[in-house]
């Protein structure tokens, strides 16, 4: 049964929408109205009818025939549609225009044309021609509806109609090519439905007559030269059906209609009408745009150029589809933009991007590939490059963030590594570098989309550079630490022996001091070099570190010498030396002076021997000049301006000036004299006891 309409009596009550299109209920749509205006509602209706996303999996059938031959009645019975049928009792005219309604039996669009019967009324055949053009551009099966008694009446009105159909078809599908053969989708099935079939004349006779008539009409067409040899059968297949009188034999009529319906629904039948070769290959979601375009061209009376129409359709639909998938795509990618801009490395960003791309292209390919191949391919490239462009900022952002994260991690790794006992700096650095690089590369490869010219080599080179800078800075810090620790060692090994040597003055003391200095310095340098090996320091860095080490070692020595030759220290040293000689005997036993002792002689000897040692302190003078060290140049931190002494060859080895020696001599003598006096006194007192 036909689907119910909202107002129940669709043929009498009409709702009028703003564009002047009459649509009653949702069951059908007036796609062209009596003012020859095309509806804006077709796509929404196709959607409502559940056909919009069917691709090519839908069919179109339309009907032709004289006015009031029961066409609408037939369609409604055959497809369960709700087209207006002329009200018998009032002989009321149906609304002019082209109507569309979905079949209740399968994904089929049914078109019904309502026109004034121009031929019978002597009016112009303008609308008839226009609707023929329009229908043929999309119809697979054209039902030609006629009374049995019209057959053979070659001059009949319906034959004029068919002539129009043929002419129009040649214009549409004849093409400009040399081939007189139609392409598959340029073929249409004409299904003659013979109405009020009485049965007296055998069906075979009727079909033979109709076929002959068709051939005659075809022959009578004035064809363009390049189609002069084209045959009717290269553009049309003919098929036939007959139905009994609906009013006189209602039950028979009904059962025959049901039988006929099977030819539209049962694919397994050999006489199934919707053969693939009749399909006009307009994807369902493009039907709205396509039909409107066709109608506009029909209206402007231009030659209908179907290839151009199909290309326009393809451009329009591909753009629409592209915009739709791009919108979804951008919405998906939006969630990661903020974290990426905020500097976060988004885990699995590449596979996310790939998913979005696959989804977008998958949807686009599914829908757009049904359209003109060249246009589809071109639009696909546009779409792809647009999507890639929108992703490239994410790619670059991710690279930047990887770079930042990896340099930070590298710094941390080195610090952690150099805290471990017995670490090998070069190993720590190399391992840190290798894993930073590897993680960067993995991340970069993950986020690179196949088929793009995106590159990460640049960022990688910049990462390498930064890693090197960080390693260099760390190495400089580490070397400095090492030099400091070696310097502490130098002091430890140097200062005590020097102090010991200088506190027991002898002509050999400088040899001892300088030999110690030489040994300690050499040890220090060796120790530096052996440690520096693991840091992979450059020669230049080594030179700087060694120079610093030498300067510091020398300065330590020099400061120690200055300390040991300060007035107080030197006087103490002299005093100790003197006392050792004067107050102790050769066996180291304290002397107790007796009157017989030659105190004066002993005193003079001890004093002279001590004084003879004093000049030893005036200048660093080893027994062989080869022991004298080459002076290092001062460290940059050393203020040569205010105290050039330690690094100036003319002063570096000088410790006491002649004047200083004299003054020390005087002070020492005084102290020695005091010791003498005391010795004398102690002897007197011991004698007195
Ligand atoms: P259309 O103008 O071709 O669409 O014809 P309609 O479907 O509106 O029907 C026109 C008239 O023909 C109506 O009054 C119908 O009742 C009548 N009619 C419908 N089917 C048949 C049929 O099989 N035989 C006859 N004789 N009349 C029919
Ligand atoms: Mg009708």
GROMACS .gro file of N, CA and C in nm, residues 232-357:
model
  378
  232UNK      N    1   1.879   0.230  -3.334
  232UNK     CA    2   1.795   0.247  -3.216
  232UNK      C    3   1.848   0.164  -3.100
  233UNK      N    4   1.889   0.040  -3.132
  233UNK     CA    5   1.927  -0.052  -3.025
  233UNK      C    6   2.061  -0.019  -2.960
  234UNK      N    7   2.136   0.073  -3.025
  234UNK     CA    8   2.259   0.110  -2.956
  234UNK      C    9   2.231   0.210  -2.843
  235UNK      N   10   2.113   0.268  -2.842
  235UNK     CA   11   2.078   0.362  -2.735
  235UNK      C   12   1.965   0.314  -2.647
  236UNK      N   13   1.881   0.228  -2.705
  236UNK     CA   14   1.764   0.183  -2.628
  236UNK      C   15   1.748   0.032  -2.635
  237UNK      N   16   1.710  -0.024  -2.521
  237UNK     CA   17   1.659  -0.160  -2.522
  237UNK      C   18   1.509  -0.147  -2.505
  238UNK      N   19   1.434  -0.233  -2.574
  238UNK     CA   20   1.289  -0.226  -2.564
  238UNK      C   21   1.238  -0.346  -2.486
  239UNK      N   22   1.139  -0.320  -2.403
  239UNK     CA   23   1.082  -0.428  -2.325
  239UNK      C   24   0.932  -0.401  -2.315
  240UNK      N   25   0.854  -0.505  -2.286
  240UNK     CA   26   0.708  -0.491  -2.295
  240UNK      C   27   0.638  -0.556  -2.178
  241UNK      N   28   0.521  -0.497  -2.142
  241UNK     CA   29   0.435  -0.558  -2.041
  241UNK      C   30   0.292  -0.514  -2.072
  242UNK      N   31   0.197  -0.591  -2.025
  242UNK     CA   32   0.057  -0.555  -2.051
  242UNK      C   33  -0.022  -0.568  -1.921
  243UNK      N   34  -0.121  -0.482  -1.905
  243UNK     CA   35  -0.205  -0.486  -1.786
  243UNK      C   36  -0.352  -0.483  -1.827
  244UNK      N   37  -0.434  -0.557  -1.758
  244UNK     CA   38  -0.578  -0.555  -1.789
  244UNK      C   39  -0.644  -0.425  -1.741
  245UNK      N   40  -0.768  -0.408  -1.779
  245UNK     CA   41  -0.844  -0.288  -1.743
  245UNK      C   42  -0.859  -0.280  -1.591
  246UNK      N   43  -0.816  -0.167  -1.535
  246UNK     CA   44  -0.816  -0.154  -1.389
  246UNK      C   45  -0.956  -0.151  -1.331
  247UNK      N   46  -1.046  -0.088  -1.404
  247UNK     CA   47  -1.181  -0.071  -1.349
  247UNK      C   48  -1.265  -0.196  -1.375
  248UNK      N   49  -1.247  -0.252  -1.493
  248UNK     CA   50  -1.330  -0.366  -1.527
  248UNK      C   51  -1.279  -0.495  -1.464
  249UNK      N   52  -1.148  -0.509  -1.454
  249UNK     CA   53  -1.092  -0.632  -1.395
  249UNK      C   54  -0.996  -0.596  -1.282
  250UNK      N   55  -1.046  -0.537  -1.175
  250UNK     CA   56  -0.959  -0.486  -1.068
  250UNK      C   57  -0.869  -0.594  -1.006
  251UNK      N   58  -0.919  -0.713  -0.983
  251UNK     CA   59  -0.837  -0.816  -0.919
  251UNK      C   60  -0.726  -0.863  -1.010
  252UNK      N   61  -0.763  -0.884  -1.136
  252UNK     CA   62  -0.665  -0.926  -1.234
  252UNK      C   63  -0.556  -0.819  -1.249
  253UNK      N   64  -0.608  -0.694  -1.256
  253UNK     CA   65  -0.516  -0.581  -1.268
  253UNK      C   66  -0.413  -0.584  -1.153
  254UNK      N   67  -0.467  -0.602  -1.032
  254UNK     CA   68  -0.383  -0.600  -0.913
  254UNK      C   69  -0.278  -0.711  -0.916
  255UNK      N   70  -0.319  -0.831  -0.953
  255UNK     CA   71  -0.223  -0.942  -0.952
  255UNK      C   72  -0.118  -0.925  -1.062
  256UNK      N   73  -0.158  -0.868  -1.174
  256UNK     CA   74  -0.061  -0.845  -1.282
  256UNK      C   75   0.039  -0.736  -1.244
  257UNK      N   76  -0.012  -0.636  -1.170
  257UNK     CA   77   0.078  -0.529  -1.124
  257UNK      C   78   0.184  -0.588  -1.031
  258UNK      N   79   0.139  -0.677  -0.941
  258UNK     CA   80   0.234  -0.738  -0.847
  258UNK      C   81   0.338  -0.820  -0.924
  259UNK      N   82   0.291  -0.886  -1.029
  259UNK     CA   83   0.383  -0.963  -1.113
  259UNK      C   84   0.484  -0.870  -1.181
  260UNK      N   85   0.431  -0.758  -1.232
  260UNK     CA   86   0.517  -0.661  -1.300
  260UNK      C   87   0.620  -0.600  -1.204
  261UNK      N   88   0.575  -0.579  -1.080
  261UNK     CA   89   0.664  -0.519  -0.979
  261UNK      C   90   0.792  -0.602  -0.961
  262UNK      N   91   0.777  -0.733  -0.975
  262UNK     CA   92   0.892  -0.821  -0.955
  262UNK      C   93   1.006  -0.787  -1.051
  263UNK      N   94   0.967  -0.737  -1.167
  263UNK     CA   95   1.071  -0.703  -1.264
  263UNK      C   96   1.155  -0.583  -1.217
  264UNK      N   97   1.101  -0.510  -1.119
  264UNK     CA   98   1.174  -0.395  -1.064
  264UNK      C   99   1.247  -0.429  -0.933
  265UNK      N  100   1.216  -0.545  -0.879
  265UNK     CA  101   1.270  -0.575  -0.746
  265UNK      C  102   1.355  -0.703  -0.742
  266UNK      N  103   1.330  -0.794  -0.832
  266UNK     CA  104   1.396  -0.924  -0.822
  266UNK      C  105   1.515  -0.932  -0.918
  267UNK      N  106   1.633  -0.915  -0.861
  267UNK     CA  107   1.754  -0.912  -0.942
  267UNK      C  108   1.782  -1.045  -1.011
  268UNK      N  109   1.726  -1.152  -0.957
  268UNK     CA  110   1.760  -1.283  -1.013
  268UNK      C  111   1.684  -1.310  -1.143
  269UNK      N  112   1.584  -1.229  -1.169
  269UNK     CA  113   1.506  -1.253  -1.292
  269UNK      C  114   1.583  -1.208  -1.415
  270UNK      N  115   1.561  -1.280  -1.521
  270UNK     CA  116   1.632  -1.243  -1.644
  270UNK      C  117   1.574  -1.114  -1.702
  271UNK      N  118   1.447  -1.085  -1.670
  271UNK     CA  119   1.389  -0.961  -1.722
  271UNK      C  120   1.391  -0.848  -1.618
  272UNK      N  121   1.484  -0.860  -1.520
  272UNK     CA  122   1.504  -0.753  -1.422
  272UNK      C  123   1.543  -0.626  -1.497
  273UNK      N  124   1.474  -0.516  -1.467
  273UNK     CA  125   1.490  -0.398  -1.553
  273UNK      C  126   1.613  -0.311  -1.522
  274UNK      N  127   1.652  -0.308  -1.393
  274UNK     CA  128   1.761  -0.215  -1.358
  274UNK      C  129   1.898  -0.278  -1.383
  275UNK      N  130   1.928  -0.301  -1.509
  275UNK     CA  131   2.059  -0.356  -1.542
  275UNK      C  132   2.165  -0.246  -1.524
  276UNK      N  133   2.285  -0.285  -1.477
  276UNK     CA  134   2.390  -0.183  -1.449
  276UNK      C  135   2.419  -0.091  -1.567
  277UNK      N  136   2.404  -0.144  -1.688
  277UNK     CA  137   2.440  -0.062  -1.804
  277UNK      C  138   2.346   0.057  -1.823
  278UNK      N  139   2.231   0.055  -1.759
  278UNK     CA  140   2.138   0.167  -1.775
  278UNK      C  141   2.164   0.278  -1.672
  279UNK      N  142   2.246   0.245  -1.569
  279UNK     CA  143   2.265   0.342  -1.461
  279UNK      C  144   2.342   0.464  -1.511
  280UNK      N  145   2.295   0.583  -1.475
  280UNK     CA  146   2.359   0.705  -1.527
  280UNK      C  147   2.480   0.747  -1.443
  281UNK      N  148   2.514   0.668  -1.341
  281UNK     CA  149   2.635   0.687  -1.263
  281UNK      C  150   2.643   0.824  -1.197
  282UNK      N  151   2.532   0.871  -1.148
  282UNK     CA  152   2.535   0.991  -1.064
  282UNK      C  153   2.521   0.943  -0.920
  283UNK      N  154   2.624   0.964  -0.836
  283UNK     CA  155   2.611   0.919  -0.697
  283UNK      C  156   2.491   0.984  -0.630
  284UNK      N  157   2.425   0.912  -0.543
  284UNK     CA  158   2.301   0.960  -0.483
  284UNK      C  159   2.318   1.096  -0.416
  285UNK      N  160   2.435   1.117  -0.351
  285UNK     CA  161   2.452   1.245  -0.283
  285UNK      C  162   2.480   1.359  -0.381
  286UNK      N  163   2.490   1.328  -0.510
  286UNK     CA  164   2.509   1.433  -0.610
  286UNK      C  165   2.385   1.455  -0.694
  287UNK      N  166   2.283   1.373  -0.672
  287UNK     CA  167   2.163   1.379  -0.755
  287UNK      C  168   2.097   1.517  -0.746
  288UNK      N  169   2.092   1.573  -0.626
  288UNK     CA  170   2.027   1.704  -0.607
  288UNK      C  171   2.094   1.810  -0.693
  289UNK      N  172   2.226   1.820  -0.678
  289UNK     CA  173   2.300   1.921  -0.753
  289UNK      C  174   2.292   1.895  -0.904
  290UNK      N  175   2.308   1.768  -0.938
  290UNK     CA  176   2.310   1.730  -1.079
  290UNK      C  177   2.177   1.762  -1.147
  291UNK      N  178   2.069   1.720  -1.085
  291UNK     CA  179   1.938   1.741  -1.147
  291UNK      C  180   1.906   1.889  -1.159
  292UNK      N  181   1.946   1.964  -1.058
  292UNK     CA  182   1.920   2.107  -1.066
  292UNK      C  183   1.998   2.169  -1.181
  293UNK      N  184   2.125   2.126  -1.195
  293UNK     CA  185   2.207   2.177  -1.305
  293UNK      C  186   2.147   2.142  -1.440
  294UNK      N  187   2.102   2.017  -1.451
  294UNK     CA  188   2.040   1.974  -1.576
  294UNK      C  189   1.917   2.061  -1.605
  295UNK      N  190   1.838   2.080  -1.501
  295UNK     CA  191   1.715   2.157  -1.523
  295UNK      C  192   1.747   2.302  -1.564
  296UNK      N  193   1.851   2.361  -1.501
  296UNK     CA  194   1.887   2.499  -1.538
  296UNK      C  195   1.928   2.504  -1.685
  297UNK      N  196   2.001   2.403  -1.729
  297UNK     CA  197   2.044   2.401  -1.869
  297UNK      C  198   1.926   2.379  -1.963
  298UNK      N  199   1.835   2.294  -1.917
  298UNK     CA  200   1.715   2.270  -1.997
  298UNK      C  201   1.637   2.401  -2.013
  299UNK      N  202   1.628   2.475  -1.903
  299UNK     CA  203   1.553   2.601  -1.903
  299UNK      C  204   1.614   2.703  -1.997
  300UNK      N  205   1.749   2.714  -1.994
  300UNK     CA  206   1.813   2.816  -2.077
  300UNK      C  207   1.825   2.769  -2.221
  301UNK      N  208   1.768   2.649  -2.246
  301UNK     CA  209   1.762   2.599  -2.382
  301UNK      C  210   1.899   2.575  -2.444
  302UNK      N  211   1.998   2.560  -2.357
  302UNK     CA  212   2.131   2.530  -2.410
  302UNK      C  213   2.138   2.382  -2.446
  303UNK      N  214   2.232   2.350  -2.531
  303UNK     CA  215   2.253   2.208  -2.556
  303UNK      C  216   2.300   2.146  -2.427
  304UNK      N  217   2.237   2.037  -2.393
  304UNK     CA  218   2.275   1.973  -2.268
  304UNK      C  219   2.408   1.901  -2.288
  305UNK      N  220   2.506   1.950  -2.217
  305UNK     CA  221   2.638   1.889  -2.230
  305UNK      C  222   2.663   1.806  -2.104
  306UNK      N  223   2.629   1.677  -2.114
  306UNK     CA  224   2.636   1.594  -1.994
  306UNK      C  225   2.776   1.582  -1.935
  307UNK      N  226   2.881   1.563  -2.020
  307UNK     CA  227   3.015   1.554  -1.961
  307UNK      C  228   3.048   1.677  -1.877
  308UNK      N  229   3.014   1.796  -1.931
  308UNK     CA  230   3.041   1.917  -1.854
  308UNK      C  231   2.959   1.918  -1.725
  309UNK      N  232   2.832   1.877  -1.737
  309UNK     CA  233   2.748   1.870  -1.618
  309UNK      C  234   2.808   1.777  -1.514
  310UNK      N  235   2.860   1.665  -1.563
  310UNK     CA  236   2.917   1.570  -1.468
  310UNK      C  237   3.043   1.625  -1.403
  311UNK      N  238   3.120   1.701  -1.480
  311UNK     CA  239   3.240   1.760  -1.422
  311UNK      C  240   3.205   1.867  -1.320
  312UNK      N  241   3.106   1.950  -1.356
  312UNK     CA  242   3.062   2.053  -1.261
  312UNK      C  243   3.012   1.988  -1.133
  313UNK      N  244   2.933   1.882  -1.155
  313UNK     CA  245   2.880   1.809  -1.040
  313UNK      C  246   2.995   1.757  -0.954
  314UNK      N  247   3.094   1.699  -1.022
  314UNK     CA  248   3.207   1.641  -0.948
  314UNK      C  249   3.280   1.749  -0.870
  315UNK      N  250   3.302   1.863  -0.934
  315UNK     CA  251   3.372   1.972  -0.864
  315UNK      C  252   3.294   2.015  -0.742
  316UNK      N  253   3.166   2.035  -0.764
  316UNK     CA  254   3.082   2.082  -0.654
  316UNK      C  255   3.081   1.982  -0.538
  317UNK      N  256   3.054   1.857  -0.574
  317UNK     CA  257   3.043   1.757  -0.467
  317UNK      C  258   3.179   1.729  -0.400
  318UNK      N  259   3.284   1.724  -0.481
  318UNK     CA  260   3.416   1.698  -0.422
  318UNK      C  261   3.453   1.812  -0.327
  319UNK      N  262   3.420   1.935  -0.366
  319UNK     CA  263   3.447   2.048  -0.277
  319UNK      C  264   3.368   2.034  -0.148
  320UNK      N  265   3.240   1.999  -0.164
  320UNK     CA  266   3.155   1.983  -0.045
  320UNK      C  267   3.209   1.873   0.046
  321UNK      N  268   3.242   1.759  -0.015
  321UNK     CA  269   3.291   1.645   0.063
  321UNK      C  270   3.423   1.681   0.130
  322UNK      N  271   3.508   1.749   0.053
  322UNK     CA  272   3.638   1.790   0.104
  322UNK      C  273   3.621   1.882   0.224
  323UNK      N  274   3.529   1.977   0.211
  323UNK     CA  275   3.506   2.071   0.321
  323UNK      C  276   3.454   1.997   0.444
  324UNK      N  277   3.365   1.901   0.420
  324UNK     CA  278   3.306   1.828   0.533
  324UNK      C  279   3.413   1.745   0.606
  325UNK      N  280   3.494   1.671   0.529
  325UNK     CA  281   3.594   1.587   0.597
  325UNK      C  282   3.701   1.674   0.662
  326UNK      N  283   3.730   1.790   0.598
  326UNK     CA  284   3.830   1.879   0.657
  326UNK      C  285   3.781   1.933   0.792
  327UNK      N  286   3.653   1.963   0.797
  327UNK     CA  287   3.598   2.016   0.922
  327UNK      C  288   3.613   1.914   1.035
  328UNK      N  289   3.574   1.791   1.007
  328UNK     CA  290   3.588   1.685   1.108
  328UNK      C  291   3.734   1.666   1.146
  329UNK      N  292   3.816   1.669   1.043
  329UNK     CA  293   3.960   1.651   1.061
  329UNK      C  294   4.016   1.759   1.155
  330UNK      N  295   3.978   1.884   1.129
  330UNK     CA  296   4.030   1.994   1.211
  330UNK      C  297   3.979   1.983   1.354
  331UNK      N  298   3.854   1.939   1.367
  331UNK     CA  299   3.799   1.922   1.501
  331UNK      C  300   3.878   1.817   1.578
  332UNK      N  301   3.913   1.707   1.510
  332UNK     CA  302   3.991   1.601   1.577
  332UNK      C  303   4.128   1.653   1.617
  333UNK      N  304   4.191   1.725   1.525
  333UNK     CA  305   4.330   1.765   1.550
  333UNK      C  306   4.338   1.877   1.652
  334UNK      N  307   4.224   1.941   1.678
  334UNK     CA  308   4.225   2.057   1.768
  334UNK      C  309   4.273   2.018   1.908
  335UNK      N  310   4.234   1.899   1.953
  335UNK     CA  311   4.267   1.860   2.090
  335UNK      C  312   4.417   1.857   2.119
  336UNK      N  313   4.496   1.830   2.016
  336UNK     CA  314   4.640   1.820   2.045
  336UNK      C  315   4.713   1.952   2.017
  337UNK      N  316   4.646   2.047   1.954
  337UNK     CA  317   4.717   2.171   1.920
  337UNK      C  318   4.767   2.243   2.044
  338UNK      N  319   4.681   2.250   2.144
  338UNK     CA  320   4.718   2.325   2.264
  338UNK      C  321   4.840   2.263   2.334
  339UNK      N  322   4.836   2.132   2.366
  339UNK     CA  323   4.956   2.073   2.429
  339UNK      C  324   5.082   2.090   2.345
  340UNK      N  325   5.068   2.075   2.214
  340UNK     CA  326   5.187   2.089   2.129
  340UNK      C  327   5.240   2.232   2.138
  341UNK      N  328   5.147   2.328   2.133
  341UNK     CA  329   5.192   2.467   2.142
  341UNK      C  330   5.250   2.496   2.280
  342UNK      N  331   5.200   2.424   2.381
  342UNK     CA  332   5.249   2.447   2.517
  342UNK      C  333   5.383   2.377   2.542
  343UNK      N  334   5.432   2.304   2.441
  343UNK     CA  335   5.565   2.245   2.454
  343UNK      C  336   5.566   2.099   2.494
  344UNK      N  337   5.449   2.036   2.496
  344UNK     CA  338   5.444   1.895   2.533
  344UNK      C  339   5.471   1.806   2.413
  345UNK      N  340   5.549   1.701   2.436
  345UNK     CA  341   5.566   1.600   2.332
  345UNK      C  342   5.445   1.507   2.343
  346UNK      N  343   5.360   1.510   2.241
  346UNK     CA  344   5.238   1.429   2.248
  346UNK      C  345   5.269   1.287   2.202
  347UNK      N  346   5.254   1.195   2.296
  347UNK     CA  347   5.284   1.054   2.270
  347UNK      C  348   5.196   1.002   2.156
  348UNK      N  349   5.256   0.936   2.057
  348UNK     CA  350   5.178   0.875   1.949
  348UNK      C  351   5.107   0.976   1.860
  349UNK      N  352   5.161   1.098   1.853
  349UNK     CA  353   5.099   1.200   1.769
  349UNK      C  354   5.092   1.156   1.623
  350UNK      N  355   5.199   1.090   1.578
  350UNK     CA  356   5.203   1.045   1.439
  350UNK      C  357   5.088   0.951   1.406
  351UNK      N  358   5.063   0.857   1.497
  351UNK     CA  359   4.957   0.761   1.464
  351UNK      C  360   4.820   0.828   1.476
  352UNK      N  361   4.810   0.928   1.565
  352UNK     CA  362   4.686   1.005   1.570
  352UNK      C  363   4.664   1.075   1.436
  353UNK      N  364   4.769   1.142   1.389
  353UNK     CA  365   4.758   1.216   1.264
  353UNK      C  366   4.722   1.122   1.149
  354UNK      N  367   4.785   1.004   1.153
  354UNK     CA  368   4.759   0.906   1.049
  354UNK      C  369   4.612   0.862   1.054
  355UNK      N  370   4.562   0.845   1.175
  355UNK     CA  371   4.421   0.808   1.191
  355UNK      C  372   4.330   0.914   1.131
  356UNK      N  373   4.359   1.040   1.167
  356UNK     CA  374   4.273   1.147   1.115
  356UNK      C  375   4.277   1.152   0.963
  357UNK      N  376   4.399   1.135   0.910
  357UNK     CA  377   4.414   1.138   0.764
  357UNK      C  378   4.337   1.022   0.701
   0.00000   0.00000   0.00000
